[in-house]
Short mmCIF file of C-alpha atoms in Angstrom, two decimals:
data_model
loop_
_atom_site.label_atom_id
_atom_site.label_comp_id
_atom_site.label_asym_id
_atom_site.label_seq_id
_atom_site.Cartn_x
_atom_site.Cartn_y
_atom_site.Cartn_z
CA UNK A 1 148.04 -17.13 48.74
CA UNK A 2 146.50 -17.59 45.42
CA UNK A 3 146.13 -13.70 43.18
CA UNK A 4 142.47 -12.54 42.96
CA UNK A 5 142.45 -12.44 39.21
CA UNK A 6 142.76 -16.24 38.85
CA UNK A 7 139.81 -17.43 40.61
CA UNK A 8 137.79 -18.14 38.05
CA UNK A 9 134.19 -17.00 38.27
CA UNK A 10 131.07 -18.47 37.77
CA UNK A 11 128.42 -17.61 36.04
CA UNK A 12 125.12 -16.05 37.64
CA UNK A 13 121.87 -18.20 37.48
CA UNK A 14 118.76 -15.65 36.58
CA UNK A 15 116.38 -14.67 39.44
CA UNK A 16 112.89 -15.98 39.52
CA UNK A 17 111.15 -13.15 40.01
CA UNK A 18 113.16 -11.33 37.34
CA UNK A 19 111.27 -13.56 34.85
CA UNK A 20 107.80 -13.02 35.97
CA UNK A 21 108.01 -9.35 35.97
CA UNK A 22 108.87 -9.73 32.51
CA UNK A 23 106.23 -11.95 30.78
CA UNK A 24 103.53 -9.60 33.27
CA UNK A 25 104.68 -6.46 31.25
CA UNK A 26 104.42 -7.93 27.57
CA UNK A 27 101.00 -9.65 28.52
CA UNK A 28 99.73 -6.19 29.61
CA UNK A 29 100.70 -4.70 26.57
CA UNK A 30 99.24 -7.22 24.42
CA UNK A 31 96.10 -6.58 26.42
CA UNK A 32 95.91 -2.97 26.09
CA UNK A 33 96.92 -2.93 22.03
CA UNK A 34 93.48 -5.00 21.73
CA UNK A 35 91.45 -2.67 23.59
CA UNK A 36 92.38 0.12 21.75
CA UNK A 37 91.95 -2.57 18.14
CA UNK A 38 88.19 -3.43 19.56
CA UNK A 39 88.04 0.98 21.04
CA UNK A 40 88.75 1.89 17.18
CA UNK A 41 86.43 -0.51 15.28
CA UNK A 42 83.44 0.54 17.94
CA UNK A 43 83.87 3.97 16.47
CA UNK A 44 83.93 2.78 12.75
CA UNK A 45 81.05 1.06 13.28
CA UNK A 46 79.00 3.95 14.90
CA UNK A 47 80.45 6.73 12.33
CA UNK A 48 79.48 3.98 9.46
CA UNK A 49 76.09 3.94 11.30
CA UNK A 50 75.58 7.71 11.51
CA UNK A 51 74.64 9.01 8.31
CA UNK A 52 72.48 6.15 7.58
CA UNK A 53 70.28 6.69 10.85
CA UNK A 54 70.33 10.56 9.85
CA UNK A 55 68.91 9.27 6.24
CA UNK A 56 65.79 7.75 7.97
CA UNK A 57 65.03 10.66 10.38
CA UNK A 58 65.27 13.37 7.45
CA UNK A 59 61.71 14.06 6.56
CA UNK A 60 60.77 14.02 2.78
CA UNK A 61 61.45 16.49 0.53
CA UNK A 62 58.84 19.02 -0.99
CA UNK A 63 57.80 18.90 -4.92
CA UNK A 64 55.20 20.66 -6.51
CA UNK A 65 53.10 18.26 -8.64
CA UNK A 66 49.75 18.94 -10.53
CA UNK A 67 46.83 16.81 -10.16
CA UNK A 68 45.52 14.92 -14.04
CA UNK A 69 42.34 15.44 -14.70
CA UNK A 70 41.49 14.76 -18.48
CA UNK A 71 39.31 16.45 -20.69
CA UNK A 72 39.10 18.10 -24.16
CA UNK A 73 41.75 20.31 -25.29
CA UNK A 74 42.16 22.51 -27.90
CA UNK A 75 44.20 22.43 -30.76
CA UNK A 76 45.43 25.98 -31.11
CA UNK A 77 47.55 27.22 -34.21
CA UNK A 78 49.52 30.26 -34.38
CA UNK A 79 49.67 31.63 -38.03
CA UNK A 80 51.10 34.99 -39.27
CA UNK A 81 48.92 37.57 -40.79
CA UNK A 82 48.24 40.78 -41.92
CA UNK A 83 45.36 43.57 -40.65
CA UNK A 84 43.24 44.84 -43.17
CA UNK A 85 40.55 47.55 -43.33
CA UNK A 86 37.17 45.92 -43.71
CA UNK A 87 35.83 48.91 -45.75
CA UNK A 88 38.06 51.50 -47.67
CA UNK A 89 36.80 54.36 -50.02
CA UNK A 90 38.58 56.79 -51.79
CA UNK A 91 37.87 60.16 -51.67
CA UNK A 92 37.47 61.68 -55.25
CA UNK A 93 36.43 65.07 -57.01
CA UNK A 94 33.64 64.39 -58.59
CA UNK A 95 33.50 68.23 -59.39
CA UNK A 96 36.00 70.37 -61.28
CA UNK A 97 37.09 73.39 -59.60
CA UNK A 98 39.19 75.11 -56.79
CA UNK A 99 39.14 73.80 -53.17
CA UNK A 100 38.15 76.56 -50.74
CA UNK A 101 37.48 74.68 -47.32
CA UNK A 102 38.92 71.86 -46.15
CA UNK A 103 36.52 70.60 -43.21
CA UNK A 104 38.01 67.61 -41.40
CA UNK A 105 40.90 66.71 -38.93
CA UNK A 106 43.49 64.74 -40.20
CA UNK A 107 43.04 61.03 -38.98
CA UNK A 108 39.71 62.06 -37.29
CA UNK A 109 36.78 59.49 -37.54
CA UNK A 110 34.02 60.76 -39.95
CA UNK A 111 30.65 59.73 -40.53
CA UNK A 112 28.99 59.14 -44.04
CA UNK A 113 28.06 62.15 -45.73
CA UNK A 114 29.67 64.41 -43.71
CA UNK A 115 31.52 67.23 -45.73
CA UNK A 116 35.07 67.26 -46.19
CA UNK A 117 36.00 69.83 -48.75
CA UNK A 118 33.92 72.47 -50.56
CA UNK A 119 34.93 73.33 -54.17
CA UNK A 120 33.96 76.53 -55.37
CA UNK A 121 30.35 76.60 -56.15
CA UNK A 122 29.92 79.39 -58.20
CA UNK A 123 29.66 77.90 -61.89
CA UNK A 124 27.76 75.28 -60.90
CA UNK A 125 25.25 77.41 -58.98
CA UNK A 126 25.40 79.74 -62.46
CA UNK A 127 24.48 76.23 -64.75
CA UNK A 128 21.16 75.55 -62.27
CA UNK A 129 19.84 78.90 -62.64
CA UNK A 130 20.35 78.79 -66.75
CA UNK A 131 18.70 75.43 -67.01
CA UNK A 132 15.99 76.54 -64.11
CA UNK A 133 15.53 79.10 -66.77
CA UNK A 134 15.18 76.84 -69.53
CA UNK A 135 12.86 74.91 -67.95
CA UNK A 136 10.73 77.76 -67.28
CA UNK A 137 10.63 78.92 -70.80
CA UNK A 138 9.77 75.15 -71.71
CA UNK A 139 6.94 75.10 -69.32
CA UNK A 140 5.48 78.22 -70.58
CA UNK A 141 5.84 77.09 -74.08
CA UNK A 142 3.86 74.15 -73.02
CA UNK A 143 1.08 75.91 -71.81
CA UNK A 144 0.62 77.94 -75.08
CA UNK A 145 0.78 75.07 -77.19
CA UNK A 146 -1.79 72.70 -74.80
CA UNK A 147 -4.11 75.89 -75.26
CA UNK A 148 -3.71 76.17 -78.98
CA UNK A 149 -4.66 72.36 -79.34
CA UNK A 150 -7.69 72.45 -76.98
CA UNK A 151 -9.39 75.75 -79.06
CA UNK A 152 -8.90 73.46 -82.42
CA UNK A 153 -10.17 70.13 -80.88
CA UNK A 154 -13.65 71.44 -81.46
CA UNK A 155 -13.04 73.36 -84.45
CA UNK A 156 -11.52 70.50 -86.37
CA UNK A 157 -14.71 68.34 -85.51
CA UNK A 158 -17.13 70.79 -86.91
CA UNK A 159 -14.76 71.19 -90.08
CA UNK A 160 -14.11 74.79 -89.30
CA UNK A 161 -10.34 74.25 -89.38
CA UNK A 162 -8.33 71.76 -91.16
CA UNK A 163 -7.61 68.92 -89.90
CA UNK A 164 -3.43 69.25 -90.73
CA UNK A 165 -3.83 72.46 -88.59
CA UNK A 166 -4.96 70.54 -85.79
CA UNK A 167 -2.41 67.81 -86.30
CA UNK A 168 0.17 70.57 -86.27
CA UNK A 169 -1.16 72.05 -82.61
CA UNK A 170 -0.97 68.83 -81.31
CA UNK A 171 3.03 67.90 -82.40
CA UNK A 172 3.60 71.47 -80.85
CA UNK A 173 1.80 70.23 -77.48
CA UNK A 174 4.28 67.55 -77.26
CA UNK A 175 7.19 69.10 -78.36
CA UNK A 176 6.73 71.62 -75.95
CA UNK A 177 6.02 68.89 -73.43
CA UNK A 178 9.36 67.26 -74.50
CA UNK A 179 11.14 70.49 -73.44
CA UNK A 180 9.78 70.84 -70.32
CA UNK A 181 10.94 67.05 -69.68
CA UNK A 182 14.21 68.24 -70.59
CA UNK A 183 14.30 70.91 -68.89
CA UNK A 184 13.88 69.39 -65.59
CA UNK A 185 16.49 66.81 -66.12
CA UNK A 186 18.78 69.37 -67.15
CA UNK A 187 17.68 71.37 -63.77
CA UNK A 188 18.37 68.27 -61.76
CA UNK A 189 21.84 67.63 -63.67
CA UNK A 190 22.80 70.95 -62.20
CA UNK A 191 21.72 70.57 -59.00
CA UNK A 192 23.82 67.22 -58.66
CA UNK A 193 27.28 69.25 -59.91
CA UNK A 194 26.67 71.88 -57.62
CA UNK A 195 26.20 69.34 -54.88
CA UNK A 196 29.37 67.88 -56.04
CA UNK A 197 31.25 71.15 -55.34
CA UNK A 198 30.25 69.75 -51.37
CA UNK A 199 32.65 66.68 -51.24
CA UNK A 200 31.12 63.93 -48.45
CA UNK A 201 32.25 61.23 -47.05
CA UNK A 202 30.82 57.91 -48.33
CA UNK A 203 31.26 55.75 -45.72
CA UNK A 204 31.78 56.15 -42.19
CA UNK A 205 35.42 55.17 -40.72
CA UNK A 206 38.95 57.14 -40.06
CA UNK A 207 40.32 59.11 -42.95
CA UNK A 208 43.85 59.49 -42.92
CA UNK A 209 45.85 62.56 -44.43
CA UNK A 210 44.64 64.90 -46.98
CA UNK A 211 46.23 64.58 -50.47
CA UNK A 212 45.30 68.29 -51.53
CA UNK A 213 45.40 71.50 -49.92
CA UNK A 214 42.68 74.53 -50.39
CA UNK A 215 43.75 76.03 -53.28
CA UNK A 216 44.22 73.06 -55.60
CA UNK A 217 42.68 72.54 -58.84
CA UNK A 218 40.87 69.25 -58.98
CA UNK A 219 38.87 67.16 -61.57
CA UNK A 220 40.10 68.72 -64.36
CA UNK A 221 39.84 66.17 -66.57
CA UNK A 222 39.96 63.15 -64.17
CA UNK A 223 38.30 62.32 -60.33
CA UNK A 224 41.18 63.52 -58.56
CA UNK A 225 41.76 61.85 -55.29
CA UNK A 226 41.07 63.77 -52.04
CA UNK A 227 41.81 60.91 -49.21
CA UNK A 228 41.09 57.97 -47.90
CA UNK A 229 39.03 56.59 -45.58
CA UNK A 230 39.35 53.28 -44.02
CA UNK A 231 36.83 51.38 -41.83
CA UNK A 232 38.51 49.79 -38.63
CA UNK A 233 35.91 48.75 -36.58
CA UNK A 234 35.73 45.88 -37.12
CA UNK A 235 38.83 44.76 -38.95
CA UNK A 236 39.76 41.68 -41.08
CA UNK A 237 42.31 39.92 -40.41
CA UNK A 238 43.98 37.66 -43.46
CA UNK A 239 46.40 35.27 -42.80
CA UNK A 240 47.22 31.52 -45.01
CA UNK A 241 48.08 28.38 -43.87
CA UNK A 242 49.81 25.30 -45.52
CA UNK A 243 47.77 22.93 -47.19
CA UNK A 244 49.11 19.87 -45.69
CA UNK A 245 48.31 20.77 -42.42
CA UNK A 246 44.63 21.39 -43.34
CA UNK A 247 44.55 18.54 -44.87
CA UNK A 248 46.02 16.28 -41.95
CA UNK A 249 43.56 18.45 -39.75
CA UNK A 250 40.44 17.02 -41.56
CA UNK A 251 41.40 13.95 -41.82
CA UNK A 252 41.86 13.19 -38.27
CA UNK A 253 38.89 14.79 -37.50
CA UNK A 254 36.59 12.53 -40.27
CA UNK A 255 38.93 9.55 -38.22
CA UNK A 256 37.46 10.57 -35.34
CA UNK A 257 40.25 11.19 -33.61
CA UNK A 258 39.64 14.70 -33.09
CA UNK A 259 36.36 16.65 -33.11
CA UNK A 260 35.64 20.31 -34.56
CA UNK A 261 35.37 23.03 -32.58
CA UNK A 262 32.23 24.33 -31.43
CA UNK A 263 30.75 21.66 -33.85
CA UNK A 264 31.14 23.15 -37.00
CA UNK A 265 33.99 24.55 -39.46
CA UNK A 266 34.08 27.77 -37.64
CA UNK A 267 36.95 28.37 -34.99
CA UNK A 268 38.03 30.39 -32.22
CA UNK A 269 40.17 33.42 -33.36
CA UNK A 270 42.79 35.31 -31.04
CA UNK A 271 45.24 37.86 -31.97
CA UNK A 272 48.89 37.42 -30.75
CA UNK A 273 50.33 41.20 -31.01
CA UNK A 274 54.17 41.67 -32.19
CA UNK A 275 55.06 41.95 -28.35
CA UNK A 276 53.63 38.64 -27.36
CA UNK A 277 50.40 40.11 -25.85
CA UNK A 278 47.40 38.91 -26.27
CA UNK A 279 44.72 41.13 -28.09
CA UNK A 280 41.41 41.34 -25.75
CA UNK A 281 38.61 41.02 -28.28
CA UNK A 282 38.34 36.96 -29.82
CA UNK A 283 37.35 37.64 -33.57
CA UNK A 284 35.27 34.95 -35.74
CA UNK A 285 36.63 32.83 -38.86
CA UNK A 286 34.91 34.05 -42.28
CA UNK A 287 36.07 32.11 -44.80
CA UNK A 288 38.74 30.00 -46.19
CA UNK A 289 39.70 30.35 -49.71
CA UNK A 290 38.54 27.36 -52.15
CA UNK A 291 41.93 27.30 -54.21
CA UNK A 292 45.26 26.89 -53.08
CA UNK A 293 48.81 28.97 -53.79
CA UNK A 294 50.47 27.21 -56.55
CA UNK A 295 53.38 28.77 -55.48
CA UNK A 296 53.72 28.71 -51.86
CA UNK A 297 51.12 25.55 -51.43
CA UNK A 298 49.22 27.45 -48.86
CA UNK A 299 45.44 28.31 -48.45
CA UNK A 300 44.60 32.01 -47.73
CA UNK A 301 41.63 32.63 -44.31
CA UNK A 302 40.17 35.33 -43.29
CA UNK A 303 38.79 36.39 -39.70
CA UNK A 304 36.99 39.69 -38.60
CA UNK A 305 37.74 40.97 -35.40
CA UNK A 306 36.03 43.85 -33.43
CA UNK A 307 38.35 46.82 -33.30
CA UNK A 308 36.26 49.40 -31.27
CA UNK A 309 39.51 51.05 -29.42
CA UNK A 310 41.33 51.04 -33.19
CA UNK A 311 44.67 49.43 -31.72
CA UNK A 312 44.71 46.73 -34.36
CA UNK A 313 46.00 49.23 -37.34
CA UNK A 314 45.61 48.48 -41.56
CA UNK A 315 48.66 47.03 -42.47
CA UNK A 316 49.84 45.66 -38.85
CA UNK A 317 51.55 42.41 -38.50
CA UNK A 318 49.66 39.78 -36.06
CA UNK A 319 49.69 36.41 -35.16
CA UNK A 320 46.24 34.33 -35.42
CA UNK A 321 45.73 31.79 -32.52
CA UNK A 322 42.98 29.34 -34.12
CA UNK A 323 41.48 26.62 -32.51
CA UNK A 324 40.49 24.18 -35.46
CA UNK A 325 39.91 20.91 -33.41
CA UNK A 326 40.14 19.58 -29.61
CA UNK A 327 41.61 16.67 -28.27
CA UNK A 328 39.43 14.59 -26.35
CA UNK A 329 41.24 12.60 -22.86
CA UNK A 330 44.11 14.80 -22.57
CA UNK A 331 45.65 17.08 -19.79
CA UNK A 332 47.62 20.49 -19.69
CA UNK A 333 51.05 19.81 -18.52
CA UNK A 334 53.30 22.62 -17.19
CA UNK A 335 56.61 21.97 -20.49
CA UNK A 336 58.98 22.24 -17.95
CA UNK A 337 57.62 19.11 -16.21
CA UNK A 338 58.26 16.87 -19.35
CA UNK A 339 61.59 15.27 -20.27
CA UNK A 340 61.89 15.21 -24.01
CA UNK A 341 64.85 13.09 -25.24
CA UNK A 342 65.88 11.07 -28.29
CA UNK A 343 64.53 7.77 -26.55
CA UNK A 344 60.77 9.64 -25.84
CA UNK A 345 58.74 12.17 -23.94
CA UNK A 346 58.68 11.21 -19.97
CA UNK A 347 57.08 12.49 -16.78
CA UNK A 348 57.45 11.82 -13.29
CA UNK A 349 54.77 10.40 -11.64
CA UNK A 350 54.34 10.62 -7.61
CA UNK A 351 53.25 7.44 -6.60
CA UNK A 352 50.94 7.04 -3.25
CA UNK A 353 53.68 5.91 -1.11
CA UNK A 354 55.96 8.76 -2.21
CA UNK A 355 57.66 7.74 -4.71
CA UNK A 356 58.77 8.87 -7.45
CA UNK A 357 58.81 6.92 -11.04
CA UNK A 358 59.16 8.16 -14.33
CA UNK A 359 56.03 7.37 -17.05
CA UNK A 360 56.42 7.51 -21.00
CA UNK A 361 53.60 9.83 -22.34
CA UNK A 362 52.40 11.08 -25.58
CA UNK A 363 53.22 14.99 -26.50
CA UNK A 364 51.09 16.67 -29.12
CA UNK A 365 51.22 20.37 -29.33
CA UNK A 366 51.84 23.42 -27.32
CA UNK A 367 49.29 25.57 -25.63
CA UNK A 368 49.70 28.64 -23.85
CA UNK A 369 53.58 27.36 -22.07
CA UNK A 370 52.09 24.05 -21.37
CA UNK A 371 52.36 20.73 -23.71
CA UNK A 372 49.16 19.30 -24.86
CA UNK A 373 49.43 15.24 -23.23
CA UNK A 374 47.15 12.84 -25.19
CA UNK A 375 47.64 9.44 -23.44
CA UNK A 376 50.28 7.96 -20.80
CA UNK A 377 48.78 9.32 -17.80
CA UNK A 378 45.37 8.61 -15.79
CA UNK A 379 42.33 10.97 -13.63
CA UNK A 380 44.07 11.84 -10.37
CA UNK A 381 47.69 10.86 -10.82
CA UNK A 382 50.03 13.10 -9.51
CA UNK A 383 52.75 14.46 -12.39
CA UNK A 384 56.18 15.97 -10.80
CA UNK A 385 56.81 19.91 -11.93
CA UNK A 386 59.56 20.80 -9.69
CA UNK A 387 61.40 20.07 -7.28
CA UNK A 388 63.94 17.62 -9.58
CA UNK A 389 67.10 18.83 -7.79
CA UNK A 390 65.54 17.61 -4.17
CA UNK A 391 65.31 13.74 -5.63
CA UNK A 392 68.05 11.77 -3.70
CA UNK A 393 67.83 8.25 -5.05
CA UNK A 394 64.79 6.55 -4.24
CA UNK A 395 63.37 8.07 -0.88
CA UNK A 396 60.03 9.13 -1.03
CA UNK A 397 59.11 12.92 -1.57
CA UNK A 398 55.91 15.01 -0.33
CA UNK A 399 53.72 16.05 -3.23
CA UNK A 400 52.60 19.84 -2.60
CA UNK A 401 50.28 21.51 -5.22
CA UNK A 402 52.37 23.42 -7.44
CA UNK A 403 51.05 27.35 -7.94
CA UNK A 404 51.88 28.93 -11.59
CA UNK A 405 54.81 31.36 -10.77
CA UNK A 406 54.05 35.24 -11.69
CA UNK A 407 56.20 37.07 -14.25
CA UNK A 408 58.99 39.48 -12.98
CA UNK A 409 57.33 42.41 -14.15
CA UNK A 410 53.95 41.83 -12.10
CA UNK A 411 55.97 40.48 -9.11
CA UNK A 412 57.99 43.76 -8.97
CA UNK A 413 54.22 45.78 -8.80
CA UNK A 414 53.76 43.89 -5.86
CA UNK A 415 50.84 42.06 -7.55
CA UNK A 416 52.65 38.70 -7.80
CA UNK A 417 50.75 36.18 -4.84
CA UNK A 418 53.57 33.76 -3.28
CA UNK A 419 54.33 30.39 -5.37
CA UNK A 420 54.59 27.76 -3.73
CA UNK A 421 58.44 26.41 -2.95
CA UNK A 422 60.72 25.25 -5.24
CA UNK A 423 58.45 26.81 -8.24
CA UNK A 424 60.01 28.93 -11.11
CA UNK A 425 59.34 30.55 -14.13
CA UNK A 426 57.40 28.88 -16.77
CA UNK A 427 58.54 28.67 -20.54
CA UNK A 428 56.74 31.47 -22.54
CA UNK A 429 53.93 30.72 -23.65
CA UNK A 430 53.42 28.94 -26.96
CA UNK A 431 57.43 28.35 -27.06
CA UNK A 432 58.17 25.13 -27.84
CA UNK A 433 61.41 23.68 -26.53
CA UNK A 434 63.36 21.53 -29.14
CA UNK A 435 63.79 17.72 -27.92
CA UNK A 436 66.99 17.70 -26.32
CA UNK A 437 69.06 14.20 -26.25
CA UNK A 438 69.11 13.03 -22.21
CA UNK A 439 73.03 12.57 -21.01
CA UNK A 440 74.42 9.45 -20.21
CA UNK A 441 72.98 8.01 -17.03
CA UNK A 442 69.98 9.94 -16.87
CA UNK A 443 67.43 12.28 -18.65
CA UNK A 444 66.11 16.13 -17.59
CA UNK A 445 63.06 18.00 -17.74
CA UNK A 446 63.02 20.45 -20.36
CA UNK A 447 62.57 23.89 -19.72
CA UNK A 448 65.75 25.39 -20.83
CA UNK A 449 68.26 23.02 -22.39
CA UNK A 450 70.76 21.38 -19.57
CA UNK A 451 68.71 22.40 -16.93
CA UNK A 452 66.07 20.80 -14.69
CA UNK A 453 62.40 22.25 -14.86
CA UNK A 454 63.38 24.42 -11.19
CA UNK A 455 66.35 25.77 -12.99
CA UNK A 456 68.92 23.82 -11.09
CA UNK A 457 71.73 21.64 -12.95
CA UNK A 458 70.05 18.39 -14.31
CA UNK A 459 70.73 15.32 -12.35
CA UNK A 460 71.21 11.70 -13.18
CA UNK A 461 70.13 10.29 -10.34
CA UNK A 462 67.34 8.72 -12.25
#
């Protein structure tokens, strides 16, 4: 009987259904990997998708923008100048002698010929009583001698006196009227000492301190002075300006290009105090000088000014605000809603569908925190003020009328009314912002370097 360990053994043939268990497994696999491929790009697609369909349901954003409308502006210059009295008198003794009274307040108001110090009196009053005395002597001299010559007028015709003798009475006649004659003037010399001795004022105004005190000897030998008093109401005010601008004023005025104010050479005055503030009363332009500085080149004006109140003081430093000339077809823009770069001054412009596009305009002077715009912009366009932070490439915006916002110092009175969204403080007014170069990519709206007109962080999306 053969050993079990040498049959040899044969090999087993694979079962069918082994197989097709097999390929079922891998082809379900394969099958589930590319439902989850196809699962996984679905989502892509709608994630992709999202933010785009959130774009088009996000409304528009808000901007305050300002409505053109053209018309004539004025050309205002700010110059530096100086207050002056328009009247001034000096207080003088006219009189020698002691002061007894002084009879004002210090820096009182005083009218013309009221009495401010009394000197004494008493030699003066002594001199109008001597010549009154004189004068009476004269007069009675006079009367003798007129009688003498009327008993020898007919005498001397009828021979019974000489006719020398009647020559004589009449010389004595009017020598003795000669005497009375200076007698009176002698009277009336008096008279005008002793008033002297009663120091008036000569004009009415303020008088400021007194320069002597009772007690003082005065006018010995010169008019000493007593004070002065200045008259403030109104006031002058007297302030230069270069030649070269005048001159490039006039000339574009006789071009045509700008037109005087109020039609002739006068102009609008305003005072600018040292704190910024405006003063409340407008004054009126006098003169300007006929000669220029040689040595600074400028030409000196003058403007009066009611002072009724007395705040603008002799000696105070102002600035003028003078309107020589306006600018006809231009518009008020708020500075902070120009972009001034090396390349030009821009705006944006809010188009009727929405959009936002930026215009090149022309920038004259400043006015009041505003820039004066001569041409680049039309009646009834729509000019972007704030807001520049909202822009998001080119979606349209909603144009809302931008409101002027209040000062800190009014809104903390609870005075301020509500501006309108996105709105901030304007530049000061008459400040005028250096051009500032634009970055790279973009430009901003000047209203304080690097920053947008609302304040925020300028933006290049333009």
């Amino acid at each position: 009987m053969p050993a079990l360990h040498d049959v040899p053994s044969s090999p087993r043939a694979p079962r069918p259904s082994a197989r097709r268990g097999t390929s079922g497994r891998r082809l379900q696999q394969t099958v589930c990997a590319a439902a989850v491929v196809l699962a996984l790009a679905a989502c892509g697609k709608k994630d992709a998708a999202a933010p785009a369909a959130a774009a088009q349901q996000r409304p528009p954003a808000e901007v305050g923008v300002v409505t053109v409308a053209l018309g004539n502006v004025g050309l205002f210059t700010e110059l530096p100048g100086r207050v002056e009295a328009s009247r001034v008198a000096q207080v003088r003794a006219r009189a020698a002698g002691i002061i007894q009274k002084r009879l004002f307040r210090e820096g009182s108001d005083v009218k013309a010929g009221q009495a401010l110090y009394q000197i004494d009196p008493a030699p003066y009053a002594a001199t109008l009583q001597s010549s009154q005395a004189t004068l009476a002597r004269a007069e009675a001299n006079l009367a003798s001698a007129k009688a003498l010559a009327d008993r020898y007028k007919p005498l001397v015709e009828v021979n019974a006196i000489s006719q020398q003798e009647y020559v004589n009475a009449q010389a004595a006649q009017k020598q003795a009227q000669a005497d009375v004659a200076s007698g009176r003037a002698a009277v009336q010399t008096a008279q005008i000492n002793l008033g002297y001795a009663s120091i008036t004022a000569p004009i009415s105004g303020r008088i400021g301190r007194t320069l002597v005190t009772e007690g003082a000897l005065v006018g010995q030998g010169e008019a000493t002075q007593l004070a002065v008093i200045q008259q403030i109401d109104p006031v002058y005010v007297n302030f230069t300006q270069s030649a070269t601008d005048a001159l490039k004023l006039r000339a574009a005025m006789q071009r045509g290009d700008l037109k005087r104010a109020g039609g002739t050479d006068a102009a609008s005055i305003s005072i600018v105090m040292e704190d910024g503030t405006e003063y409340g009363r407008t004054g009126k332009l006098l003169f300007s000088d006929l000669t220029v500085d040689s040595t600074s080149g400028q030409i000196t004006l003058r403007a009066e000014v009611p002072n009724p109140g007395g705040v603008l003081l002799p000696g105070l430093y102002v600035r003028v605000r003078l309107e020589q000339a306006q600018v006809q077809n231009a518009v008020l823009l708020p500075q902070q809603a120009v972009t001034r770069s090396s390349q030009g001054d821009t705006v944006m412009v809010v188009g009727a569908d929405g959009k936002v596009s930026p215009r090149p305009v022309t920038v004259g002077s400043g006015k009041d925190g505003n820039w004066v715009v001569t041409s680049g912009l039309q009646a009834g366009e729509q000019v972007m003020v704030d807001g520049f932070q909202k822009l998001q490439g080119g979606g349209p915006v909603k144009p809302v009328p931008w409101k002027k916002p209040v000062p800190a110092s009014q809104a903390a009175q609870g005075t301020a009314a509500p501006a309108a969204p996105g709105t901030t403080a304007a530049p000061a007014a008459g400040a005028a912002p250096a051009p500032t170069t634009a970055p790279a990519g973009g430009s901003q709206p000047t209203g304080a370097a690097g920053t947008t007109g609302s304040g925020a962080p300028a933006s290049s999306s333009r």
